[in-house]
Amino acid sequence: AQKITQTQPGMFVQEKEAVTLDCTYDTSDPSYGLFWYKQPSSGEMIFLIYQGSYDQQNATEGRYSLNFQKARKSANLVISASQLGDSAMYFCAMGREKLTFGTGTRLTIIP
Amino acid sequence: DAGITQSPRHKVTETGTPVTLRCHQTENHRYMYWYRQDPGHGLRLIHYSYGVKDTDKGEVSDGYSVSRSKTEDFLLTLESATSSQTSVYFCAISVGTRRDEQFFGPGTRLTVL
């Protein structure tokens, strides 16, 4: 069975600062993907970034990067230079085809 | 925009009535999924499909059935809705050569009274 743990239910960060959202996972599958999604108050699920378990380099997408540490089974999301529009729920997920999600972290950016 | 629509977007129904939610995609992706989102649980997989007439159960499939008679449509049916099925339902598709990246529809908010 797969399990995702997001230990930070809520975070407050000053605008323009970098923020790290924690995600640890557990799986016995040798091959898997790791994902981050953003869910603003409007409710849609927005795909942010993907990391394959065999990818050698950490994934980056604009201001988002995934700090993948396979031995520690962690896949933290780093948002550089946070903006007010980054305030949202953030979900970590893992799997191949069938995804398992964490319970999310509510990020609030303070002006 | 992954070309996914869900209908209806909002529905209120009564316990014991059947309900069907529709997910429609415009890009002929093979893999489609139904998730539900509840407070404190994140998203949980209900059913998924890997082709026309090919479906399988997810983590929380009890009380739900699905059908996929065309590539573009994936239907989720609650045969006899219960209050515990009050939730937000998301449809998703897999895209990309690795089939791993999933994009979600806008969601359907279902309330069972």
PDB file of C-alpha atoms in Angstrom:
ATOM      1  CA  ALA A   1       0.000   0.000   0.000  1.00  0.00           C
ATOM      2  CA  GLN A   2       1.080   3.541  -0.683  1.00  0.00           C
ATOM      3  CA  LYS A   3       0.997   6.324   1.848  1.00  0.00           C
ATOM      4  CA  ILE A   4       1.597  10.058   1.628  1.00  0.00           C
ATOM      5  CA  THR A   5       2.191  12.228   4.677  1.00  0.00           C
ATOM      6  CA  GLN A   6       1.966  15.989   4.746  1.00  0.00           C
ATOM      7  CA  THR A   7       2.758  17.073   8.290  1.00  0.00           C
ATOM      8  CA  GLN A   8       2.065  20.806   7.915  1.00  0.00           C
ATOM      9  CA  PRO A   9      -1.672  21.449   8.006  1.00  0.00           C
ATOM     10  CA  GLY A  10      -1.112  25.193   7.644  1.00  0.00           C
ATOM     11  CA  MET A  11       1.697  27.617   6.908  1.00  0.00           C
ATOM     12  CA  PHE A  12       1.995  31.403   6.895  1.00  0.00           C
ATOM     13  CA  VAL A  13       4.748  32.928   4.797  1.00  0.00           C
ATOM     14  CA  GLN A  14       5.727  36.493   4.066  1.00  0.00           C
ATOM     15  CA  GLU A  15       5.337  37.589   0.471  1.00  0.00           C
ATOM     16  CA  LYS A  16       8.510  37.226  -1.636  1.00  0.00           C
ATOM     17  CA  GLU A  17      10.012  34.657   0.708  1.00  0.00           C
ATOM     18  CA  ALA A  18      10.726  31.101  -0.386  1.00  0.00           C
ATOM     19  CA  VAL A  19       8.588  28.351   1.097  1.00  0.00           C
ATOM     20  CA  THR A  20       9.069  24.621   1.443  1.00  0.00           C
ATOM     21  CA  LEU A  21       6.091  22.304   1.752  1.00  0.00           C
ATOM     22  CA  ASP A  22       6.940  18.903   3.194  1.00  0.00           C
ATOM     23  CA  CYS A  23       5.894  15.564   1.774  1.00  0.00           C
ATOM     24  CA  THR A  24       7.042  12.095   2.741  1.00  0.00           C
ATOM     25  CA  TYR A  25       5.852   8.898   1.176  1.00  0.00           C
ATOM     26  CA  ASP A  26       5.969   5.164   1.568  1.00  0.00           C
ATOM     27  CA  THR A  27       5.701   2.568  -1.149  1.00  0.00           C
ATOM     28  CA  SER A  28       7.099  -0.800  -2.101  1.00  0.00           C
ATOM     29  CA  ASP A  29       6.805  -0.099  -5.822  1.00  0.00           C
ATOM     30  CA  PRO A  30      10.171   0.320  -7.567  1.00  0.00           C
ATOM     31  CA  SER A  31       8.740   2.794 -10.076  1.00  0.00           C
ATOM     32  CA  TYR A  32       6.418   5.627  -9.226  1.00  0.00           C
ATOM     33  CA  GLY A  33       5.655   9.258  -9.830  1.00  0.00           C
ATOM     34  CA  LEU A  34       5.451  12.107  -7.362  1.00  0.00           C
ATOM     35  CA  PHE A  35       3.142  15.051  -7.931  1.00  0.00           C
ATOM     36  CA  TRP A  36       2.166  18.361  -6.470  1.00  0.00           C
ATOM     37  CA  TYR A  37      -1.196  20.010  -7.033  1.00  0.00           C
ATOM     38  CA  LYS A  38      -2.506  23.398  -6.030  1.00  0.00           C
ATOM     39  CA  GLN A  39      -6.123  23.927  -5.052  1.00  0.00           C
ATOM     40  CA  PRO A  40      -7.133  27.580  -4.731  1.00  0.00           C
ATOM     41  CA  SER A  41     -10.302  28.628  -2.945  1.00  0.00           C
ATOM     42  CA  SER A  42     -12.176  28.329  -6.237  1.00  0.00           C
ATOM     43  CA  GLY A  43     -11.791  24.564  -5.949  1.00  0.00           C
ATOM     44  CA  GLU A  44     -10.027  23.396  -9.089  1.00  0.00           C
ATOM     45  CA  MET A  45      -7.032  21.089  -8.902  1.00  0.00           C
ATOM     46  CA  ILE A  46      -4.055  22.574 -10.712  1.00  0.00           C
ATOM     47  CA  PHE A  47      -1.138  20.370 -11.683  1.00  0.00           C
ATOM     48  CA  LEU A  48       2.169  21.965 -10.641  1.00  0.00           C
ATOM     49  CA  ILE A  49       5.033  19.540 -11.009  1.00  0.00           C
ATOM     50  CA  TYR A  50       5.958  15.889 -11.551  1.00  0.00           C
ATOM     51  CA  GLN A  51       8.989  13.815 -10.575  1.00  0.00           C
ATOM     52  CA  GLY A  52       9.622  10.270 -11.711  1.00  0.00           C
ATOM     53  CA  SER A  53      11.266   7.942  -9.235  1.00  0.00           C
ATOM     54  CA  TYR A  54      14.074   7.198 -11.682  1.00  0.00           C
ATOM     55  CA  ASP A  55      14.662  10.788 -12.694  1.00  0.00           C
ATOM     56  CA  GLN A  56      18.185  11.805 -11.754  1.00  0.00           C
ATOM     57  CA  GLN A  57      17.535  15.514 -11.538  1.00  0.00           C
ATOM     58  CA  ASN A  58      15.030  17.359  -9.430  1.00  0.00           C
ATOM     59  CA  ALA A  59      12.064  18.624 -11.404  1.00  0.00           C
ATOM     60  CA  THR A  60      11.547  22.353 -11.878  1.00  0.00           C
ATOM     61  CA  GLU A  61       8.655  24.313 -13.348  1.00  0.00           C
ATOM     62  CA  GLY A  62       9.129  28.056 -13.183  1.00  0.00           C
ATOM     63  CA  ARG A  63       9.030  29.089  -9.506  1.00  0.00           C
ATOM     64  CA  TYR A  64       8.287  25.517  -8.424  1.00  0.00           C
ATOM     65  CA  SER A  65      10.905  22.892  -7.765  1.00  0.00           C
ATOM     66  CA  LEU A  66      10.629  19.456  -6.247  1.00  0.00           C
ATOM     67  CA  ASN A  67      13.329  18.503  -3.776  1.00  0.00           C
ATOM     68  CA  PHE A  68      13.405  14.745  -4.297  1.00  0.00           C
ATOM     69  CA  GLN A  69      15.370  12.681  -1.787  1.00  0.00           C
ATOM     70  CA  LYS A  70      14.701   9.076  -2.681  1.00  0.00           C
ATOM     71  CA  ALA A  71      16.586   7.476   0.194  1.00  0.00           C
ATOM     72  CA  ARG A  72      14.628   9.565   2.679  1.00  0.00           C
ATOM     73  CA  LYS A  73      11.378   9.091   0.724  1.00  0.00           C
ATOM     74  CA  SER A  74      10.690  12.778   0.665  1.00  0.00           C
ATOM     75  CA  ALA A  75       9.407  14.990  -2.138  1.00  0.00           C
ATOM     76  CA  ASN A  76       9.213  18.525  -0.823  1.00  0.00           C
ATOM     77  CA  LEU A  77       7.823  21.351  -2.930  1.00  0.00           C
ATOM     78  CA  VAL A  78       9.823  24.569  -2.969  1.00  0.00           C
ATOM     79  CA  ILE A  79       8.181  27.777  -4.130  1.00  0.00           C
ATOM     80  CA  SER A  80      10.625  30.589  -4.718  1.00  0.00           C
ATOM     81  CA  ALA A  81       9.679  34.245  -4.284  1.00  0.00           C
ATOM     82  CA  SER A  82       6.159  33.580  -3.043  1.00  0.00           C
ATOM     83  CA  GLN A  83       3.273  35.692  -4.309  1.00  0.00           C
ATOM     84  CA  LEU A  84      -0.142  36.476  -2.872  1.00  0.00           C
ATOM     85  CA  GLY A  85      -1.672  34.278  -5.548  1.00  0.00           C
ATOM     86  CA  ASP A  86       0.173  31.293  -4.107  1.00  0.00           C
ATOM     87  CA  SER A  87      -2.253  31.207  -1.177  1.00  0.00           C
ATOM     88  CA  ALA A  88      -4.046  27.872  -1.588  1.00  0.00           C
ATOM     89  CA  MET A  89      -4.166  24.251  -0.494  1.00  0.00           C
ATOM     90  CA  TYR A  90      -1.290  22.163  -1.774  1.00  0.00           C
ATOM     91  CA  PHE A  91      -1.504  18.412  -2.201  1.00  0.00           C
ATOM     92  CA  CYS A  92       1.297  15.933  -2.630  1.00  0.00           C
ATOM     93  CA  ALA A  93       0.452  12.714  -4.459  1.00  0.00           C
ATOM     94  CA  MET A  94       2.216   9.608  -5.656  1.00  0.00           C
ATOM     95  CA  GLY A  95       1.640   6.555  -7.796  1.00  0.00           C
ATOM     96  CA  ARG A  96       1.580   5.121 -11.269  1.00  0.00           C
ATOM     97  CA  GLU A  97      -1.809   5.726 -12.883  1.00  0.00           C
ATOM     98  CA  LYS A  98      -3.669   5.365  -9.562  1.00  0.00           C
ATOM     99  CA  LEU A  99      -2.704   8.262  -7.328  1.00  0.00           C
ATOM    100  CA  THR A 100      -2.619   8.392  -3.542  1.00  0.00           C
ATOM    101  CA  PHE A 101      -2.944  11.879  -2.086  1.00  0.00           C
ATOM    102  CA  GLY A 102      -1.848  13.480   1.147  1.00  0.00           C
ATOM    103  CA  THR A 103      -4.224  15.499   3.271  1.00  0.00           C
ATOM    104  CA  GLY A 104      -2.797  18.805   2.092  1.00  0.00           C
ATOM    105  CA  THR A 105      -1.133  21.935   3.447  1.00  0.00           C
ATOM    106  CA  ARG A 106      -2.942  25.261   3.505  1.00  0.00           C
ATOM    107  CA  LEU A 107      -0.473  27.965   2.523  1.00  0.00           C
ATOM    108  CA  THR A 108      -1.239  31.590   3.279  1.00  0.00           C
ATOM    109  CA  ILE A 109       0.981  34.323   1.876  1.00  0.00           C
ATOM    110  CA  ILE A 110       1.082  37.459   4.016  1.00  0.00           C
ATOM    111  CA  PRO A 111       1.579  40.820   2.289  1.00  0.00           C
TER     112      PRO A 111
ATOM    113  CA  ASP B   1      -6.453  23.203 -20.365  1.00  0.00           C
ATOM    114  CA  ALA B   2      -6.765  19.425 -20.681  1.00  0.00           C
ATOM    115  CA  GLY B   3     -10.231  19.600 -22.229  1.00  0.00           C
ATOM    116  CA  ILE B   4     -12.125  17.961 -19.363  1.00  0.00           C
ATOM    117  CA  THR B   5     -15.672  18.887 -18.459  1.00  0.00           C
ATOM    118  CA  GLN B   6     -17.879  17.527 -15.728  1.00  0.00           C
ATOM    119  CA  SER B   7     -21.643  17.649 -15.467  1.00  0.00           C
ATOM    120  CA  PRO B   8     -23.509  18.610 -13.486  1.00  0.00           C
ATOM    121  CA  ARG B   9     -21.271  20.987 -11.549  1.00  0.00           C
ATOM    122  CA  HIS B  10     -23.608  21.050  -8.580  1.00  0.00           C
ATOM    123  CA  LYS B  11     -26.333  18.637  -7.532  1.00  0.00           C
ATOM    124  CA  VAL B  12     -28.546  18.229  -4.504  1.00  0.00           C
ATOM    125  CA  THR B  13     -30.404  14.959  -4.186  1.00  0.00           C
ATOM    126  CA  GLU B  14     -32.169  12.860  -1.599  1.00  0.00           C
ATOM    127  CA  THR B  15     -31.058   9.684   0.083  1.00  0.00           C
ATOM    128  CA  GLY B  16     -31.949   6.602  -1.917  1.00  0.00           C
ATOM    129  CA  THR B  17     -32.105   8.240  -5.337  1.00  0.00           C
ATOM    130  CA  PRO B  18     -29.787   7.242  -8.194  1.00  0.00           C
ATOM    131  CA  VAL B  19     -27.277   9.810  -9.392  1.00  0.00           C
ATOM    132  CA  THR B  20     -25.029   9.809 -12.461  1.00  0.00           C
ATOM    133  CA  LEU B  21     -22.087  12.148 -12.903  1.00  0.00           C
ATOM    134  CA  ARG B  22     -20.512  12.600 -16.296  1.00  0.00           C
ATOM    135  CA  CYS B  23     -16.926  13.287 -17.241  1.00  0.00           C
ATOM    136  CA  HIS B  24     -16.177  14.258 -20.816  1.00  0.00           C
ATOM    137  CA  GLN B  25     -12.788  14.730 -22.463  1.00  0.00           C
ATOM    138  CA  THR B  26     -12.016  16.016 -25.923  1.00  0.00           C
ATOM    139  CA  GLU B  27      -8.546  14.596 -26.533  1.00  0.00           C
ATOM    140  CA  ASN B  28      -9.025  10.794 -26.681  1.00  0.00           C
ATOM    141  CA  HIS B  29      -6.889   9.989 -23.679  1.00  0.00           C
ATOM    142  CA  ARG B  30      -7.068   6.358 -22.700  1.00  0.00           C
ATOM    143  CA  TYR B  31      -6.922   6.616 -18.906  1.00  0.00           C
ATOM    144  CA  MET B  32      -9.683   8.309 -16.904  1.00  0.00           C
ATOM    145  CA  TYR B  33     -10.315   8.447 -13.171  1.00  0.00           C
ATOM    146  CA  TRP B  34     -12.932   9.374 -10.604  1.00  0.00           C
ATOM    147  CA  TYR B  35     -11.843  10.742  -7.213  1.00  0.00           C
ATOM    148  CA  ARG B  36     -13.760  12.132  -4.295  1.00  0.00           C
ATOM    149  CA  GLN B  37     -12.522  14.858  -1.999  1.00  0.00           C
ATOM    150  CA  ASP B  38     -13.565  15.106   1.635  1.00  0.00           C
ATOM    151  CA  PRO B  39     -12.199  17.291   4.427  1.00  0.00           C
ATOM    152  CA  GLY B  40      -9.252  15.645   6.155  1.00  0.00           C
ATOM    153  CA  HIS B  41      -8.849  12.960   3.474  1.00  0.00           C
ATOM    154  CA  GLY B  42      -7.396  14.680   0.470  1.00  0.00           C
ATOM    155  CA  LEU B  43      -8.525  12.972  -2.735  1.00  0.00           C
ATOM    156  CA  ARG B  44      -9.330   9.275  -2.871  1.00  0.00           C
ATOM    157  CA  LEU B  45      -9.663   7.143  -5.975  1.00  0.00           C
ATOM    158  CA  ILE B  46     -13.102   5.626  -6.588  1.00  0.00           C
ATOM    159  CA  HIS B  47     -12.761   3.924  -9.977  1.00  0.00           C
ATOM    160  CA  TYR B  48     -10.618   4.269 -13.035  1.00  0.00           C
ATOM    161  CA  SER B  49     -10.707   3.221 -16.656  1.00  0.00           C
ATOM    162  CA  TYR B  50      -7.906   2.205 -18.981  1.00  0.00           C
ATOM    163  CA  GLY B  51      -9.995   1.997 -22.115  1.00  0.00           C
ATOM    164  CA  VAL B  52     -13.494   1.571 -23.473  1.00  0.00           C
ATOM    165  CA  LYS B  53     -15.328  -0.978 -21.312  1.00  0.00           C
ATOM    166  CA  ASP B  54     -12.166  -1.510 -19.223  1.00  0.00           C
ATOM    167  CA  THR B  55     -12.568  -0.320 -15.660  1.00  0.00           C
ATOM    168  CA  ASP B  56     -11.244  -1.190 -12.239  1.00  0.00           C
ATOM    169  CA  LYS B  57     -11.876  -0.330  -8.611  1.00  0.00           C
ATOM    170  CA  GLY B  58     -10.024   2.180  -6.539  1.00  0.00           C
ATOM    171  CA  GLU B  59      -9.662   2.715  -2.820  1.00  0.00           C
ATOM    172  CA  VAL B  60     -13.276   3.725  -2.065  1.00  0.00           C
ATOM    173  CA  SER B  61     -15.407   1.972  -4.685  1.00  0.00           C
ATOM    174  CA  ASP B  62     -18.232   0.654  -2.477  1.00  0.00           C
ATOM    175  CA  GLY B  63     -21.562   2.179  -3.479  1.00  0.00           C
ATOM    176  CA  TYR B  64     -20.286   3.377  -6.859  1.00  0.00           C
ATOM    177  CA  SER B  65     -20.293   1.953 -10.352  1.00  0.00           C
ATOM    178  CA  VAL B  66     -18.798   3.286 -13.562  1.00  0.00           C
ATOM    179  CA  SER B  67     -19.210   2.846 -17.266  1.00  0.00           C
ATOM    180  CA  ARG B  68     -17.207   3.830 -20.298  1.00  0.00           C
ATOM    181  CA  SER B  69     -18.863   3.065 -23.618  1.00  0.00           C
ATOM    182  CA  LYS B  70     -16.954   5.755 -25.513  1.00  0.00           C
ATOM    183  CA  THR B  71     -13.393   6.998 -25.146  1.00  0.00           C
ATOM    184  CA  GLU B  72     -14.525  10.509 -24.365  1.00  0.00           C
ATOM    185  CA  ASP B  73     -17.071   9.766 -21.632  1.00  0.00           C
ATOM    186  CA  PHE B  74     -16.635   8.217 -18.191  1.00  0.00           C
ATOM    187  CA  LEU B  75     -19.768   7.975 -16.063  1.00  0.00           C
ATOM    188  CA  LEU B  76     -19.931   7.563 -12.302  1.00  0.00           C
ATOM    189  CA  THR B  77     -23.184   6.231 -10.868  1.00  0.00           C
ATOM    190  CA  LEU B  78     -24.399   6.177  -7.310  1.00  0.00           C
ATOM    191  CA  GLU B  79     -27.108   3.519  -7.462  1.00  0.00           C
ATOM    192  CA  SER B  80     -28.749   4.645  -4.225  1.00  0.00           C
ATOM    193  CA  ALA B  81     -27.188   7.786  -2.836  1.00  0.00           C
ATOM    194  CA  THR B  82     -26.385   8.039   0.871  1.00  0.00           C
ATOM    195  CA  SER B  83     -25.440  11.041   2.986  1.00  0.00           C
ATOM    196  CA  SER B  84     -21.895   9.655   3.291  1.00  0.00           C
ATOM    197  CA  GLN B  85     -21.527  10.205  -0.450  1.00  0.00           C
ATOM    198  CA  THR B  86     -21.874  13.956  -0.040  1.00  0.00           C
ATOM    199  CA  SER B  87     -18.567  15.111  -1.451  1.00  0.00           C
ATOM    200  CA  VAL B  88     -16.786  16.884  -4.262  1.00  0.00           C
ATOM    201  CA  TYR B  89     -16.147  14.550  -7.170  1.00  0.00           C
ATOM    202  CA  PHE B  90     -13.247  15.082  -9.537  1.00  0.00           C
ATOM    203  CA  CYS B  91     -12.623  13.424 -12.846  1.00  0.00           C
ATOM    204  CA  ALA B  92      -9.054  13.179 -14.122  1.00  0.00           C
ATOM    205  CA  ILE B  93      -7.212  11.990 -17.216  1.00  0.00           C
ATOM    206  CA  SER B  94      -3.659  10.786 -17.707  1.00  0.00           C
ATOM    207  CA  VAL B  95      -1.636  12.567 -20.323  1.00  0.00           C
ATOM    208  CA  GLY B  96       1.930  12.364 -21.516  1.00  0.00           C
ATOM    209  CA  THR B  97       4.015   9.532 -22.836  1.00  0.00           C
ATOM    210  CA  ARG B  98       4.527   8.086 -19.374  1.00  0.00           C
ATOM    211  CA  ARG B  99       0.789   8.187 -18.606  1.00  0.00           C
ATOM    212  CA  ASP B 100       1.658   9.532 -15.198  1.00  0.00           C
ATOM    213  CA  GLU B 101       0.695  13.169 -15.286  1.00  0.00           C
ATOM    214  CA  GLN B 102      -2.932  13.579 -14.328  1.00  0.00           C
ATOM    215  CA  PHE B 103      -5.060  16.602 -15.040  1.00  0.00           C
ATOM    216  CA  PHE B 104      -8.343  17.220 -13.313  1.00  0.00           C
ATOM    217  CA  GLY B 105     -11.752  18.449 -14.331  1.00  0.00           C
ATOM    218  CA  PRO B 106     -13.468  21.302 -12.491  1.00  0.00           C
ATOM    219  CA  GLY B 107     -15.273  19.044 -10.007  1.00  0.00           C
ATOM    220  CA  THR B 108     -18.901  18.281  -9.132  1.00  0.00           C
ATOM    221  CA  ARG B 109     -20.257  19.200  -5.729  1.00  0.00           C
ATOM    222  CA  LEU B 110     -22.835  16.599  -4.698  1.00  0.00           C
ATOM    223  CA  THR B 111     -25.029  16.973  -1.637  1.00  0.00           C
ATOM    224  CA  VAL B 112     -27.160  14.048  -0.489  1.00  0.00           C
ATOM    225  CA  LEU B 113     -29.869  15.070   1.971  1.00  0.00           C
TER     226      LEU B 113
END
